[in-house]
PDB file of C-alpha atoms in Angstrom:
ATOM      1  CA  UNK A   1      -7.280 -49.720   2.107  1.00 65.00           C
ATOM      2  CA  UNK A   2      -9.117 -50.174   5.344  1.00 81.00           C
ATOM      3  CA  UNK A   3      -8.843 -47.592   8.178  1.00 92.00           C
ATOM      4  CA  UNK A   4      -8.380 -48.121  11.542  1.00 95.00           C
ATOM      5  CA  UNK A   5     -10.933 -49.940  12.936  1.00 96.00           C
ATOM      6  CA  UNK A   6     -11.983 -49.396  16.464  1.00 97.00           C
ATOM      7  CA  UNK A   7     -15.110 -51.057  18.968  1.00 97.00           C
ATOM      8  CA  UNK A   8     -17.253 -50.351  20.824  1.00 97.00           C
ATOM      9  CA  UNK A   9     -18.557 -47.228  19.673  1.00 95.00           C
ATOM     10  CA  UNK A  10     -19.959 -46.170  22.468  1.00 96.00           C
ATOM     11  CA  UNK A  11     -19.823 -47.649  25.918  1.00 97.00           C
ATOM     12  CA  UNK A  12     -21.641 -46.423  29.323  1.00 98.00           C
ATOM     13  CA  UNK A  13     -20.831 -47.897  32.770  1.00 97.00           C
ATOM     14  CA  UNK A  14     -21.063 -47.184  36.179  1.00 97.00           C
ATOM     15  CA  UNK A  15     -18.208 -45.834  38.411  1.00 96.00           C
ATOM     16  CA  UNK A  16     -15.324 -48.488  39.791  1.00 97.00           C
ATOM     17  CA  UNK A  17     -16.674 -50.817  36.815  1.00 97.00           C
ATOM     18  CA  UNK A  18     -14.318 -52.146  34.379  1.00 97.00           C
ATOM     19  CA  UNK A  19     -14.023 -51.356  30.545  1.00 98.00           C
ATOM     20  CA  UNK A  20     -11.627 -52.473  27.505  1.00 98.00           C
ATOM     21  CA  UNK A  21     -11.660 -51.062  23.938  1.00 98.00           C
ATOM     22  CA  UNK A  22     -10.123 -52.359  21.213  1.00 97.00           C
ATOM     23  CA  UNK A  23      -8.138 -51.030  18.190  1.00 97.00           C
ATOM     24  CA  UNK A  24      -7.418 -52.552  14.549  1.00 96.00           C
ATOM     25  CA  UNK A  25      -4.640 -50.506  12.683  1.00 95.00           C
ATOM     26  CA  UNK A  26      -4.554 -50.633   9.093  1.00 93.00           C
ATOM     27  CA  UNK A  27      -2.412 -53.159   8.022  1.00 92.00           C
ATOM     28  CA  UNK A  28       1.556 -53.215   8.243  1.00 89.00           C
ATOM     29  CA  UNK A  29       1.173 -50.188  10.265  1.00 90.00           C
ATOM     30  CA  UNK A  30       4.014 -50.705  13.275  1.00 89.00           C
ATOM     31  CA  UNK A  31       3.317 -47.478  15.710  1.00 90.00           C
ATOM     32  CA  UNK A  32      -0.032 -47.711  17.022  1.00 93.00           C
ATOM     33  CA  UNK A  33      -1.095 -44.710  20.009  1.00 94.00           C
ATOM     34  CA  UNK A  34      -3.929 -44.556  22.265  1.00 97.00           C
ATOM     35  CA  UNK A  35      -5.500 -40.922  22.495  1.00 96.00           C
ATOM     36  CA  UNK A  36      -8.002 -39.277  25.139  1.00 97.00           C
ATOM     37  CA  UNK A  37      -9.958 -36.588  24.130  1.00 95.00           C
ATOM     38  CA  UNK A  38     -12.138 -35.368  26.548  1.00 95.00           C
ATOM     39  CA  UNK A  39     -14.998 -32.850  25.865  1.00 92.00           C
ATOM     40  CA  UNK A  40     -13.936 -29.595  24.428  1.00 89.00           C
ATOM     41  CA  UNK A  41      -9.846 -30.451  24.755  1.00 92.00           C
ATOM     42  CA  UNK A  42      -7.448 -31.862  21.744  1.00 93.00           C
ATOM     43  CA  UNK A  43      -6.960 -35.555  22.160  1.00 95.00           C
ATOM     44  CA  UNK A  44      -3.980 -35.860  24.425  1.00 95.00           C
ATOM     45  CA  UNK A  45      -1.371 -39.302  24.100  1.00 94.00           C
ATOM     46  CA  UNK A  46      -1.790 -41.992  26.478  1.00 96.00           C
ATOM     47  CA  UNK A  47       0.684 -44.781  25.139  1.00 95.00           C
ATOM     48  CA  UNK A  48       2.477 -45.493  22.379  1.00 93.00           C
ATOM     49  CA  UNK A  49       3.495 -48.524  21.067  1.00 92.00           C
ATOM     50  CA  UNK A  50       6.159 -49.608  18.317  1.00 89.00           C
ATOM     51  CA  UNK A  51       5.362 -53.321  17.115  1.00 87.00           C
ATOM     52  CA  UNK A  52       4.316 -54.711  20.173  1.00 85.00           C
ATOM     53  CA  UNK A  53       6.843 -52.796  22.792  1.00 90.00           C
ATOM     54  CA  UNK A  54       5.644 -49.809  24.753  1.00 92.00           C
ATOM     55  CA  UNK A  55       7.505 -46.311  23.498  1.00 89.00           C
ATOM     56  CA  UNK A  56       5.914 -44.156  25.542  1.00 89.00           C
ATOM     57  CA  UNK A  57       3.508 -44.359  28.494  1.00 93.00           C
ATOM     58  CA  UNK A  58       4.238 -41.348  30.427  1.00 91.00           C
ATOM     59  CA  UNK A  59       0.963 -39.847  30.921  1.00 92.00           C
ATOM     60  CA  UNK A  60      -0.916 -43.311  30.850  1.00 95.00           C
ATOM     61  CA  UNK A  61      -2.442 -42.978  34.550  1.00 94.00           C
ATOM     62  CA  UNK A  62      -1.035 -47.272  35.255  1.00 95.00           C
ATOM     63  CA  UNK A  63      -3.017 -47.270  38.623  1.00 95.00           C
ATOM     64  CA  UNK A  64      -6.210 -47.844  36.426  1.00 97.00           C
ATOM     65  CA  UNK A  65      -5.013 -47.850  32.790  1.00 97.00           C
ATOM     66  CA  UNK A  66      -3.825 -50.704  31.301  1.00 97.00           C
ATOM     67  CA  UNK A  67      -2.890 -51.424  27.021  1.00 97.00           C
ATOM     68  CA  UNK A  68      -1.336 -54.306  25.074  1.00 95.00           C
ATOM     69  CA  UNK A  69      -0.465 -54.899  22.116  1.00 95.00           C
ATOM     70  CA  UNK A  70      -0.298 -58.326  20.855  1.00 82.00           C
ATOM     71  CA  UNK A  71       1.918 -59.659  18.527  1.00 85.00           C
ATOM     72  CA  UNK A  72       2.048 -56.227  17.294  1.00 84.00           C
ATOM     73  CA  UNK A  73      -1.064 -55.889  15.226  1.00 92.00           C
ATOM     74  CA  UNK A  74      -4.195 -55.719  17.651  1.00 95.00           C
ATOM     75  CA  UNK A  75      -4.604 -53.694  21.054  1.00 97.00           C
ATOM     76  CA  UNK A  76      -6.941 -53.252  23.661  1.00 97.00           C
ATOM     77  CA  UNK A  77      -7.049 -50.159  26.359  1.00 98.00           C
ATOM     78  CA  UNK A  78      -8.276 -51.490  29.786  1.00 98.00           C
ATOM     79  CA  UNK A  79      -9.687 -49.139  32.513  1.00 98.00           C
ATOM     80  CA  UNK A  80     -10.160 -50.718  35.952  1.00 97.00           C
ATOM     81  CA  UNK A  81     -11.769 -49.372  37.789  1.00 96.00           C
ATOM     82  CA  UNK A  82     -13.975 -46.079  35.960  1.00 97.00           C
ATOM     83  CA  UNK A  83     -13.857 -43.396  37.579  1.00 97.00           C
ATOM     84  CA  UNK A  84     -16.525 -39.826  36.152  1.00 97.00           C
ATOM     85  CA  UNK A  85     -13.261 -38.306  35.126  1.00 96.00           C
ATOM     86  CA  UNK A  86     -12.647 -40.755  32.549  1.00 97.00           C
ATOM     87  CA  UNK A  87     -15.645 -40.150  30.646  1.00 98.00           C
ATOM     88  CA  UNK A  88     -14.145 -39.044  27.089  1.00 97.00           C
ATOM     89  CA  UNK A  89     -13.500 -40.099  23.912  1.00 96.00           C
ATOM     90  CA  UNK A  90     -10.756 -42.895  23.096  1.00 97.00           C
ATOM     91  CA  UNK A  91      -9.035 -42.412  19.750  1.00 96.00           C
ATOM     92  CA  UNK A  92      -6.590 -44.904  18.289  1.00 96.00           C
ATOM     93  CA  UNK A  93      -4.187 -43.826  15.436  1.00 94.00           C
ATOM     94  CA  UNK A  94      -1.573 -45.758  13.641  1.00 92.00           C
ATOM     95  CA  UNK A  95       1.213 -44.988  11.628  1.00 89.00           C
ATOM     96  CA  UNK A  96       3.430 -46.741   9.401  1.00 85.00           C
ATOM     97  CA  UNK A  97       7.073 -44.632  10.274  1.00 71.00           C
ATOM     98  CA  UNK A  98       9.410 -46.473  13.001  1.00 63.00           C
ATOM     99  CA  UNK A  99       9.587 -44.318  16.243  1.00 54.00           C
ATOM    100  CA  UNK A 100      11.424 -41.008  15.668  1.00 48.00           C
ATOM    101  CA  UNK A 101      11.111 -40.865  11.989  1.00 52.00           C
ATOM    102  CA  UNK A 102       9.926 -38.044  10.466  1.00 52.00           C
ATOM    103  CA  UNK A 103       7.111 -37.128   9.177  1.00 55.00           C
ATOM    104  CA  UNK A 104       4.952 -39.593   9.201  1.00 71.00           C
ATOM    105  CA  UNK A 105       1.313 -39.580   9.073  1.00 81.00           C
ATOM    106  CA  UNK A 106      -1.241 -40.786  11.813  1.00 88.00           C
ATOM    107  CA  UNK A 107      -4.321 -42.388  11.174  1.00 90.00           C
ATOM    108  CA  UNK A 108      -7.232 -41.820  13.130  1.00 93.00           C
ATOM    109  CA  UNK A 109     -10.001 -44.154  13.999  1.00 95.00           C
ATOM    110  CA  UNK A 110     -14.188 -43.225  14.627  1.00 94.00           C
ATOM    111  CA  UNK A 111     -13.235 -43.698  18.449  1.00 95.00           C
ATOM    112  CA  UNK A 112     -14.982 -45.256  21.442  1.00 96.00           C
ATOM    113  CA  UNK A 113     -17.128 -42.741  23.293  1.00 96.00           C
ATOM    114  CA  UNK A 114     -17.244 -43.361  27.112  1.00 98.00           C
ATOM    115  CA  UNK A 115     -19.371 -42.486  29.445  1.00 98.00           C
ATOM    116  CA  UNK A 116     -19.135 -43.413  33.781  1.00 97.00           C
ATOM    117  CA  UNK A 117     -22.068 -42.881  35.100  1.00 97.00           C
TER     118      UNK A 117
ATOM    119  CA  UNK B   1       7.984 -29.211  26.469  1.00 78.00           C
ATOM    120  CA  UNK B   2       5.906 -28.694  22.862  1.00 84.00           C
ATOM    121  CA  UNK B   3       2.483 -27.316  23.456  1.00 91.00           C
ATOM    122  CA  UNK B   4       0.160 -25.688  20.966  1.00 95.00           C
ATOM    123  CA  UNK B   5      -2.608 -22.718  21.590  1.00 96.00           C
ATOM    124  CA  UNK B   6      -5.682 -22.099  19.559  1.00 97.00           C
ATOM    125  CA  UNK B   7      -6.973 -18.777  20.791  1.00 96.00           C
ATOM    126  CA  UNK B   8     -10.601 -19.047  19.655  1.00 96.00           C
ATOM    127  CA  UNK B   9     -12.728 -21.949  20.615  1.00 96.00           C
ATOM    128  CA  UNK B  10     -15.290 -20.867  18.333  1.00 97.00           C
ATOM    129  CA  UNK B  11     -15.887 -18.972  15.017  1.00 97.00           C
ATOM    130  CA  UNK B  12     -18.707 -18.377  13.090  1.00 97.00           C
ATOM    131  CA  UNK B  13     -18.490 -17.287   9.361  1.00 97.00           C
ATOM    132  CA  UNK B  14     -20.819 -17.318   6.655  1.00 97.00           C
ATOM    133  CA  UNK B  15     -20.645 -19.337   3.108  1.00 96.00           C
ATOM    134  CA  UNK B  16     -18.492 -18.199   0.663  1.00 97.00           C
ATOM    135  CA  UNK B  17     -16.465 -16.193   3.342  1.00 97.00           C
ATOM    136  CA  UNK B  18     -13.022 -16.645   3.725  1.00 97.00           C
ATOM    137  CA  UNK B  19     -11.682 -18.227   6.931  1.00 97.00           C
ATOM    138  CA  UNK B  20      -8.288 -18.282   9.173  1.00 98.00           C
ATOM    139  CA  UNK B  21      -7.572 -20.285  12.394  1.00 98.00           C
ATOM    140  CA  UNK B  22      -4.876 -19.717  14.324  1.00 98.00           C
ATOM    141  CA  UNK B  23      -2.575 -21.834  16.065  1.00 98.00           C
ATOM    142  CA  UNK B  24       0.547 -20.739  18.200  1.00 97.00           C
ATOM    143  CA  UNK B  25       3.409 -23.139  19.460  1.00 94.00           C
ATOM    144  CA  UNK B  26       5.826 -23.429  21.783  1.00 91.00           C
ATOM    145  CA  UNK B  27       8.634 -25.914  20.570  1.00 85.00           C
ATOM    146  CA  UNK B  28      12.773 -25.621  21.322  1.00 75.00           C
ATOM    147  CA  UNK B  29      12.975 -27.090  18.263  1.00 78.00           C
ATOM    148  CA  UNK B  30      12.212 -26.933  14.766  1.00 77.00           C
ATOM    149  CA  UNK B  31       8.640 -28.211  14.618  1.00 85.00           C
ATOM    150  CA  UNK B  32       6.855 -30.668  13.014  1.00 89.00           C
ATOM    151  CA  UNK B  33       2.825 -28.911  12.437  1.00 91.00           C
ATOM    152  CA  UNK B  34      -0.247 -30.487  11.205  1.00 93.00           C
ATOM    153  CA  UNK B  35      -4.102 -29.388  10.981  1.00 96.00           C
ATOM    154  CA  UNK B  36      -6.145 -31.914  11.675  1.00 96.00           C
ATOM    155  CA  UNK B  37     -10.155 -32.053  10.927  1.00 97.00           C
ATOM    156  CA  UNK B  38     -12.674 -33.812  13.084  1.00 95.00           C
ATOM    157  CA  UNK B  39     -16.571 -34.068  12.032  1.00 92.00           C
ATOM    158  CA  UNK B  40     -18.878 -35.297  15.009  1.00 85.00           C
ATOM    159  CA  UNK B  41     -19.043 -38.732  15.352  1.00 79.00           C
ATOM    160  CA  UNK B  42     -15.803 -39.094  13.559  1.00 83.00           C
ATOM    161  CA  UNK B  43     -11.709 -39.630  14.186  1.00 87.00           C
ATOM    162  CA  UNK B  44      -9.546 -37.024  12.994  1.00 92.00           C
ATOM    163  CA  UNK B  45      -8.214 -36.512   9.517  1.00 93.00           C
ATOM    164  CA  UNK B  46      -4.812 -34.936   8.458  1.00 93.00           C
ATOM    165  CA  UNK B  47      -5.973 -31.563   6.561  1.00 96.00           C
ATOM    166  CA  UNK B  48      -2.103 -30.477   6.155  1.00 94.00           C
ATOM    167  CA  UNK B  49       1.372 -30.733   7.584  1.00 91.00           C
ATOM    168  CA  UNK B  50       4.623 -29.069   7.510  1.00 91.00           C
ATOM    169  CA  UNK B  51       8.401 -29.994   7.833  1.00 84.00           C
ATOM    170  CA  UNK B  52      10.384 -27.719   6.030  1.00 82.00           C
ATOM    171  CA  UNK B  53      10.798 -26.215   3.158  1.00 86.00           C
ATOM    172  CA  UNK B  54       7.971 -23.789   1.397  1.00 88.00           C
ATOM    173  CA  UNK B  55       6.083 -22.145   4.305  1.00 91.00           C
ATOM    174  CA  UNK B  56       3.159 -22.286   2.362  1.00 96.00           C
ATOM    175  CA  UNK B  57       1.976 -25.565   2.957  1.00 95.00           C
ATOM    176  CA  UNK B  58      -1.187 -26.827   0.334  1.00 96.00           C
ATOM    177  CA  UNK B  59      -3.339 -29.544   1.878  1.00 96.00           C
ATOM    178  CA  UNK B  60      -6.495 -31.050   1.320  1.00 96.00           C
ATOM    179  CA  UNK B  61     -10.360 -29.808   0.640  1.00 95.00           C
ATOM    180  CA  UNK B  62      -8.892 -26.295  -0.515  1.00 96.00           C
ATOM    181  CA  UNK B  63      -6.470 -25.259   2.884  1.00 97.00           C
ATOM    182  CA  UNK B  64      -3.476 -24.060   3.068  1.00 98.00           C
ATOM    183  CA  UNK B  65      -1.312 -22.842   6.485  1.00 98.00           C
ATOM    184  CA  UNK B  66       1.391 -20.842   6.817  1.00 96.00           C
ATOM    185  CA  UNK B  67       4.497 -21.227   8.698  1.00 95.00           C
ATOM    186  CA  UNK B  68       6.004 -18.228  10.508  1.00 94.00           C
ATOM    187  CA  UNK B  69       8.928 -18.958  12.604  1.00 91.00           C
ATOM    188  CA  UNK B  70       9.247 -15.349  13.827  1.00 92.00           C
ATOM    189  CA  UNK B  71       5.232 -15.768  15.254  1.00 94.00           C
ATOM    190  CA  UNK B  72       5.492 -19.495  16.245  1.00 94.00           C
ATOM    191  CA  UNK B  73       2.694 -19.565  14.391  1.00 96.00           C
ATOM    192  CA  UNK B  74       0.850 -21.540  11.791  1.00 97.00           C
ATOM    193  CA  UNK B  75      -2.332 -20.571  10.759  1.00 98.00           C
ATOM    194  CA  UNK B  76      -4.956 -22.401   8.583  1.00 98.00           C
ATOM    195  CA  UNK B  77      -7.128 -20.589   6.150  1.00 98.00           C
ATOM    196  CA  UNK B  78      -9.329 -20.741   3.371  1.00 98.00           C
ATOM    197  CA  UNK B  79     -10.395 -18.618   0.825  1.00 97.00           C
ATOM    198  CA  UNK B  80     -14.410 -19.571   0.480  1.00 97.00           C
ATOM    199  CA  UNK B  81     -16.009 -21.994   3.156  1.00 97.00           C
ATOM    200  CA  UNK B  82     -18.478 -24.445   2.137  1.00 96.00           C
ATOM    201  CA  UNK B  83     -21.160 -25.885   4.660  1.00 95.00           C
ATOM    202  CA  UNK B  84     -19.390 -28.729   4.332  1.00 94.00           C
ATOM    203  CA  UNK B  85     -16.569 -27.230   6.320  1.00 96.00           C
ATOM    204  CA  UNK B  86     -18.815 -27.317   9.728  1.00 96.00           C
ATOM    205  CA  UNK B  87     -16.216 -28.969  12.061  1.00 97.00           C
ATOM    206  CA  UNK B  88     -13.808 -29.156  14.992  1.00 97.00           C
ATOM    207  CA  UNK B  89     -10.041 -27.687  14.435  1.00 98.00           C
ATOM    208  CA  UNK B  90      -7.110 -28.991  15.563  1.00 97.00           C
ATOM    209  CA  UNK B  91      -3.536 -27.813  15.403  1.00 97.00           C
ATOM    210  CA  UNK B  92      -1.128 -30.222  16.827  1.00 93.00           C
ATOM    211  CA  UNK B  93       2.499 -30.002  16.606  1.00 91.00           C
ATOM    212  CA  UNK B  94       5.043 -32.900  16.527  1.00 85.00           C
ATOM    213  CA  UNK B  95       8.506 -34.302  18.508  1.00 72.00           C
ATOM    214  CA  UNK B  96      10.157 -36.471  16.973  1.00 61.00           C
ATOM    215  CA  UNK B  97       9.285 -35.972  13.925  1.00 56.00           C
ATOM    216  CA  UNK B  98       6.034 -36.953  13.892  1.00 53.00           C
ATOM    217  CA  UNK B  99       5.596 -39.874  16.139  1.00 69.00           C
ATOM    218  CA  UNK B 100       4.657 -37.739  19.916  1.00 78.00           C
ATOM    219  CA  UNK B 101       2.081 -35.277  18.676  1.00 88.00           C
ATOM    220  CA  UNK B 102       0.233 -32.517  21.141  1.00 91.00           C
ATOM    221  CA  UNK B 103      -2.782 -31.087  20.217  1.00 94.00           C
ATOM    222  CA  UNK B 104      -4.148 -27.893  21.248  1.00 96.00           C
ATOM    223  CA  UNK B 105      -7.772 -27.766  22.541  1.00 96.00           C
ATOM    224  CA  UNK B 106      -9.391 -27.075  18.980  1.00 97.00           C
ATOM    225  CA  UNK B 107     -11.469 -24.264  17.362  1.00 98.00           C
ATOM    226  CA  UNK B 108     -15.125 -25.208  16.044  1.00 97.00           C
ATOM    227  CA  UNK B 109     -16.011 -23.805  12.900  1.00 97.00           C
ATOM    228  CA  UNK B 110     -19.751 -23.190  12.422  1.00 97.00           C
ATOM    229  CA  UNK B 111     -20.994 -21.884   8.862  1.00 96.00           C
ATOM    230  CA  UNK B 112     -23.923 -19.278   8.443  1.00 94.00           C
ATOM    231  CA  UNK B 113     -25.897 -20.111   4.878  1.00 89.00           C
TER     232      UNK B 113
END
């Protein structure tokens, strides 16, 4: 079974410049979350989506951050524009278990290191 | 508000030693914990978790944690490390059953040969 696939690696831009990551869950999976984790914290939830509606967004900063999640499979994290502060890592997880079921297990992808310049 | 404390940021222990991380949490409810693993370069991967039951929880690669209500605590440990076990340490605890995790701010082990 694949894992979740995520791209770029790595990214470096320059302050007020725009970036987008994207995120693969394995397959059938119908929560999907966007994580920051900056340097020397625990990754920390930005959005959460079930299928292709939003569950929770409440500490996605929406002045600059941005996610979708087509047709429930595929999403992509937008920042516009960078600021230094956002310089982290960007983990996406999925998860097979509907929104409020227990236990169930998130996925982790390699992540997207980012770095404003 | 769940949130989760790992008091040490760092521990060093040698090969073969044994090994416990701790992990406090703060939850009105009854929680939902995990132990997650991260090597550098790499996402994070579920050691262990615990719902109910046995407080003993077995996971992966040899761990096992410990749930104390009375503590709010659920510690991770190991009876012999292996260099292999060089990593960062999280301990993340869950709402809703598992689907709104928090993480605290991880412990990394390093291993002395």
């Amino acid at each position: 079974e694949a894992g979740v696939a995520q791209s770029p690696r790595y990214k470096i831009i320059e302050k007020r410049q725009s970036v987008a990551f994207w995120c693969n869950p394995i397959s059938g999976h119908a929560t999907l979350y966007w994580y920051q984790q900056i340097l020397g914290q625990g990754p920390k939830l930005l959005i959460q989506f079930q299928n292709n509606g939003v569950v929770d967004d409440s500490q996605l900063p929406k002045d600059r951050f941005s996610a979708e999640r087509l047709k429930g499979v595929d999403s992509t994290l937008k920042i516009q524009p960078a600021k230094l502060e956002d310089s982290a890592v960007y983990l996406c997880a999925s998860s097979s278990g509907l929104a409020g079921g227990p236990g169930n297990e998130q996925f982790f992808g390699p992540g997207t290191r980012l770095t404003v310049l | 508000a769940q949130s989760v404390t790992q008091p040490d940021i760092h521990i060093t222990v040698s090969e073969g030693a044994s090994l416990e991380l701790r992990c406090n949490y703060s939850y009105g409810a009854t929680p939902y914990l995990f132990w997650y693993v991260q090597s550098p370069g790499q996402g994070l991967q579920l050691l262990l978790k615990y719902f109910s039951g046995d407080t003993l929880v077995q996971g992966i690669k040899g761990f096992e944690a410990e749930f104390k209500r009375s503590q709010s605590s659920f510690n991770l440990r190991k009876p012999s490390v292996h260099w292999s076990d060089a990593a960062e340490y999280f301990c993340a605890v869950g709402a809703q059953g598992a689907q709104k995790l928090v993480f605290g701010q991880g412990t990394r082990l390093t291993i002395n040969p």
